[in-house]
Amino acid sequence: GLFLADGNARDFSGSVSITKEEPSVREFAKQWFDKYGITYREVVKVVEENDEGLIVGKSTSIVGNSSLFARFLDALVGSGARNKYIPNEAYTAPEEFVVGLLGGYFSGDGSIDVRTGIVTVTSASYKLIEGISHLCARIGVFGRITKNQPMNTNIRGNCKPAIVNRLTIRLHWARRFASKINLIEVNKAAKLKEILTLSPTSKFKFEEQNG
């Protein structure tokens, strides 16, 4: 699940990477690679510098070294943000597997709004979001898929922005989601627990039923 959200496999270099700034997610990736005897390294790249040469943005990745694993992931779930998908094997897998996959994916690409009691997740791949929706249904959680194409901010107008596919899970189902799923990302995990404290008879339920 975490790979589907924040991972990249490179067969030619024999590497599998998880890119995330949140320390709890990086630590999970390190422990996972250790568990399966895969050597890894931490790579930090400068994303942006200001006029004084100071770093104002960076990207941190945990990169595991395994050509076999990279080829396996490419074949199983696809490669590239727009081409990833849920493999057929996941739809008939035990619930424990489904719960783990969803926990990893929402830890990476999920967003939790405690104020409204809504859980959302996005992807450039419609096939992936559709698959995530089906897996949520496996545990009795239902949401709505929408598409959105951001405005083109490219000055020359040559770059067409990618369509963002979003799965929105509103309060009634978000509370069930929170009762079933454990997230790796500690900040999101804390917010998900807060959703459990929201009353289904609150104003948020009214917004859900009429949204």
Short mmCIF file of C-alpha atoms in Angstrom, two decimals:
data_model
loop_
_atom_site.label_atom_id
_atom_site.label_comp_id
_atom_site.label_asym_id
_atom_site.label_seq_id
_atom_site.Cartn_x
_atom_site.Cartn_y
_atom_site.Cartn_z
CA GLY A 1 0.00 0.00 0.00
CA LEU A 2 2.78 2.43 0.86
CA PHE A 3 4.52 1.62 -2.41
CA LEU A 4 1.33 2.32 -4.37
CA ALA A 5 1.18 5.77 -2.76
CA ASP A 6 4.81 6.87 -2.53
CA GLY A 7 6.92 4.20 -4.17
CA ASN A 8 8.94 3.86 -7.34
CA ALA A 9 10.63 0.77 -8.77
CA ARG A 10 13.56 0.98 -11.19
CA ASP A 11 14.42 -2.29 -12.85
CA PHE A 12 17.46 -0.91 -14.69
CA SER A 13 19.12 0.26 -11.44
CA GLY A 14 17.69 -2.52 -9.30
CA SER A 15 16.09 -0.25 -6.73
CA VAL A 16 12.78 0.26 -4.94
CA SER A 17 12.24 3.61 -3.25
CA ILE A 18 9.72 5.13 -0.85
CA THR A 19 9.72 8.94 -0.91
CA LYS A 20 8.27 10.67 2.15
CA GLU A 21 9.31 13.46 4.52
CA GLU A 22 7.37 12.06 7.48
CA PRO A 23 9.93 10.27 9.75
CA SER A 24 7.47 7.58 10.91
CA VAL A 25 6.91 6.45 7.32
CA ARG A 26 10.63 6.39 6.53
CA GLU A 27 11.31 4.39 9.68
CA PHE A 28 8.64 1.87 8.68
CA ALA A 29 10.27 1.50 5.24
CA LYS A 30 13.69 0.94 6.84
CA GLN A 31 12.33 -1.72 9.19
CA TRP A 32 10.55 -3.44 6.31
CA PHE A 33 13.71 -3.63 4.22
CA ASP A 34 15.64 -4.88 7.26
CA LYS A 35 13.02 -7.56 7.91
CA TYR A 36 13.46 -9.02 4.44
CA GLY A 37 17.24 -8.64 4.27
CA ILE A 38 17.25 -5.88 1.64
CA THR A 39 20.03 -3.32 1.96
CA TYR A 40 18.96 0.30 1.67
CA ARG A 41 20.19 3.88 1.75
CA GLU A 42 18.60 7.21 2.54
CA VAL A 43 18.76 9.76 -0.27
CA VAL A 44 18.01 13.47 0.19
CA LYS A 45 17.53 15.65 -2.87
CA VAL A 46 17.18 19.42 -3.00
CA VAL A 47 13.86 20.31 -4.60
CA GLU A 48 14.23 24.07 -4.53
CA GLU A 49 16.74 26.74 -3.47
CA ASN A 50 16.11 30.44 -2.87
CA ASP A 51 18.20 33.31 -4.31
CA GLU A 52 20.70 32.96 -1.46
CA GLY A 53 21.27 29.29 -2.18
CA LEU A 54 19.44 28.11 0.92
CA ILE A 55 17.33 24.96 0.68
CA VAL A 56 13.62 25.71 0.94
CA GLY A 57 12.42 22.29 -0.17
CA LYS A 58 13.76 18.75 -0.28
CA SER A 59 12.78 15.19 -1.08
CA THR A 60 13.84 12.27 1.11
CA SER A 61 13.72 8.66 -0.09
CA ILE A 62 14.51 5.28 1.42
CA VAL A 63 15.98 3.27 -1.46
CA GLY A 64 16.14 -0.51 -1.23
CA ASN A 65 18.57 -2.43 -3.45
CA SER A 66 16.83 -5.36 -5.15
CA SER A 67 16.42 -5.91 -8.89
CA LEU A 68 14.17 -8.91 -8.26
CA PHE A 69 11.83 -6.91 -6.01
CA ALA A 70 11.72 -4.02 -8.50
CA ARG A 71 10.73 -6.36 -11.35
CA PHE A 72 8.14 -8.04 -9.12
CA LEU A 73 6.45 -4.74 -8.20
CA ASP A 74 6.43 -3.51 -11.80
CA ALA A 75 4.72 -6.70 -12.89
CA LEU A 76 2.29 -6.79 -9.95
CA VAL A 77 1.04 -3.20 -9.62
CA GLY A 78 2.41 -1.27 -12.62
CA SER A 79 4.91 1.57 -12.73
CA GLY A 80 4.55 5.34 -12.75
CA ALA A 81 1.94 7.39 -10.90
CA ARG A 82 -0.60 7.28 -13.76
CA ASN A 83 -0.23 3.56 -14.42
CA LYS A 84 -0.41 1.90 -11.01
CA TYR A 85 -3.34 -0.34 -10.13
CA ILE A 86 -4.60 -2.80 -7.53
CA PRO A 87 -3.65 -6.36 -8.59
CA ASN A 88 -6.43 -8.93 -9.03
CA GLU A 89 -4.94 -11.03 -6.23
CA ALA A 90 -5.82 -8.31 -3.69
CA TYR A 91 -9.56 -8.57 -4.32
CA THR A 92 -9.68 -12.16 -3.08
CA ALA A 93 -6.98 -11.82 -0.42
CA PRO A 94 -7.76 -12.23 3.31
CA GLU A 95 -9.14 -9.16 5.06
CA GLU A 96 -5.88 -8.79 6.98
CA PHE A 97 -4.07 -8.15 3.70
CA VAL A 98 -6.71 -5.67 2.54
CA VAL A 99 -6.55 -3.76 5.83
CA GLY A 100 -2.75 -3.60 5.62
CA LEU A 101 -2.76 -2.39 2.02
CA LEU A 102 -5.29 0.33 2.78
CA GLY A 103 -3.35 1.41 5.86
CA GLY A 104 -0.19 1.85 3.81
CA TYR A 105 -1.90 3.64 0.94
CA PHE A 106 -3.83 6.12 3.07
CA SER A 107 -0.69 6.74 5.14
CA GLY A 108 0.93 7.94 1.95
CA ASP A 109 -1.73 9.70 -0.12
CA GLY A 110 -4.62 10.03 2.32
CA SER A 111 -5.94 13.20 3.93
CA ILE A 112 -8.06 13.38 7.09
CA ASP A 113 -10.22 16.37 8.01
CA VAL A 114 -11.33 16.05 11.62
CA ARG A 115 -13.46 19.19 11.36
CA THR A 116 -15.75 17.64 8.75
CA GLY A 117 -15.12 14.00 9.54
CA ILE A 118 -14.08 13.28 5.96
CA VAL A 119 -11.28 11.00 4.71
CA THR A 120 -9.98 11.49 1.17
CA VAL A 121 -7.29 9.96 -0.99
CA THR A 122 -6.07 10.96 -4.45
CA SER A 123 -4.13 9.50 -7.36
CA ALA A 124 -3.24 10.31 -10.95
CA SER A 125 -4.41 6.77 -11.78
CA TYR A 126 -8.17 6.28 -12.00
CA LYS A 127 -7.69 2.51 -12.10
CA LEU A 128 -5.82 2.67 -8.79
CA ILE A 129 -8.45 4.84 -7.05
CA GLU A 130 -11.19 2.58 -8.38
CA GLY A 131 -9.34 -0.42 -6.95
CA ILE A 132 -8.88 1.31 -3.58
CA SER A 133 -12.63 1.99 -3.54
CA HIS A 134 -13.35 -1.69 -4.16
CA LEU A 135 -11.01 -2.71 -1.33
CA CYS A 136 -12.73 -0.25 1.01
CA ALA A 137 -16.02 -1.91 0.10
CA ARG A 138 -14.48 -5.23 1.19
CA ILE A 139 -14.39 -3.89 4.76
CA GLY A 140 -17.79 -2.21 4.56
CA VAL A 141 -16.58 1.32 3.76
CA PHE A 142 -18.05 3.24 0.84
CA GLY A 143 -17.09 6.52 -0.81
CA ARG A 144 -17.48 8.60 -3.94
CA ILE A 145 -14.96 8.92 -6.76
CA THR A 146 -14.59 12.27 -8.52
CA LYS A 147 -12.21 13.67 -11.11
CA ASN A 148 -10.64 17.10 -11.14
CA GLN A 149 -8.25 18.74 -13.59
CA PRO A 150 -6.28 21.58 -11.96
CA MET A 151 -5.86 24.84 -13.82
CA ASN A 152 -2.83 25.03 -16.06
CA THR A 153 -0.17 27.07 -14.27
CA ASN A 154 2.47 26.53 -16.94
CA ILE A 155 3.44 29.95 -18.32
CA ARG A 156 3.86 28.78 -21.89
CA GLY A 157 0.76 26.63 -21.72
CA ASN A 158 2.61 23.62 -23.08
CA CYS A 159 2.10 21.37 -20.05
CA LYS A 160 -1.37 19.92 -19.57
CA PRO A 161 -1.98 19.27 -15.86
CA ALA A 162 -2.78 15.70 -14.87
CA ILE A 163 -6.29 14.76 -13.83
CA VAL A 164 -6.59 14.11 -10.10
CA ASN A 165 -8.84 11.21 -9.13
CA ARG A 166 -10.25 11.50 -5.61
CA LEU A 167 -12.04 9.05 -3.35
CA THR A 168 -14.08 10.81 -0.64
CA ILE A 169 -15.28 8.89 2.42
CA ARG A 170 -17.78 10.84 4.52
CA LEU A 171 -18.38 10.67 8.25
CA HIS A 172 -20.57 7.57 8.66
CA TRP A 173 -18.20 5.45 6.58
CA ALA A 174 -15.11 7.35 7.79
CA ARG A 175 -15.90 6.25 11.35
CA ARG A 176 -16.04 2.63 10.22
CA PHE A 177 -12.82 3.15 8.27
CA ALA A 178 -11.17 4.52 11.42
CA SER A 179 -12.33 1.50 13.41
CA LYS A 180 -10.74 -0.94 10.94
CA ILE A 181 -7.57 0.73 9.65
CA ASN A 182 -4.24 1.47 11.36
CA LEU A 183 -2.09 4.12 9.68
CA ILE A 184 1.69 4.21 9.62
CA GLU A 185 1.89 8.00 9.48
CA VAL A 186 1.58 9.11 13.13
CA ASN A 187 -0.08 12.49 12.50
CA LYS A 188 -2.74 10.99 10.25
CA ALA A 189 -3.22 8.10 12.69
CA ALA A 190 -3.99 10.57 15.48
CA LYS A 191 -6.52 12.41 13.31
CA LEU A 192 -8.17 9.15 12.34
CA LYS A 193 -8.67 8.30 16.01
CA GLU A 194 -10.32 11.69 16.52
CA ILE A 195 -12.88 10.84 13.85
CA LEU A 196 -14.01 7.95 16.04
CA THR A 197 -14.99 10.48 18.71
CA LEU A 198 -17.34 12.37 16.37
CA SER A 199 -20.98 11.62 16.97
CA PRO A 200 -22.90 10.20 13.98
CA THR A 201 -25.82 12.41 15.06
CA SER A 202 -23.75 15.59 14.87
CA LYS A 203 -24.08 18.28 12.21
CA PHE A 204 -21.49 16.40 10.18
CA LYS A 205 -23.93 13.55 9.61
CA PHE A 206 -26.43 16.05 8.25
CA GLU A 207 -23.77 17.38 5.88
CA GLU A 208 -22.98 13.82 4.82
CA GLN A 209 -26.57 12.89 4.06
CA ASN A 210 -27.14 16.06 2.08
CA GLY A 211 -23.75 16.28 0.42
#
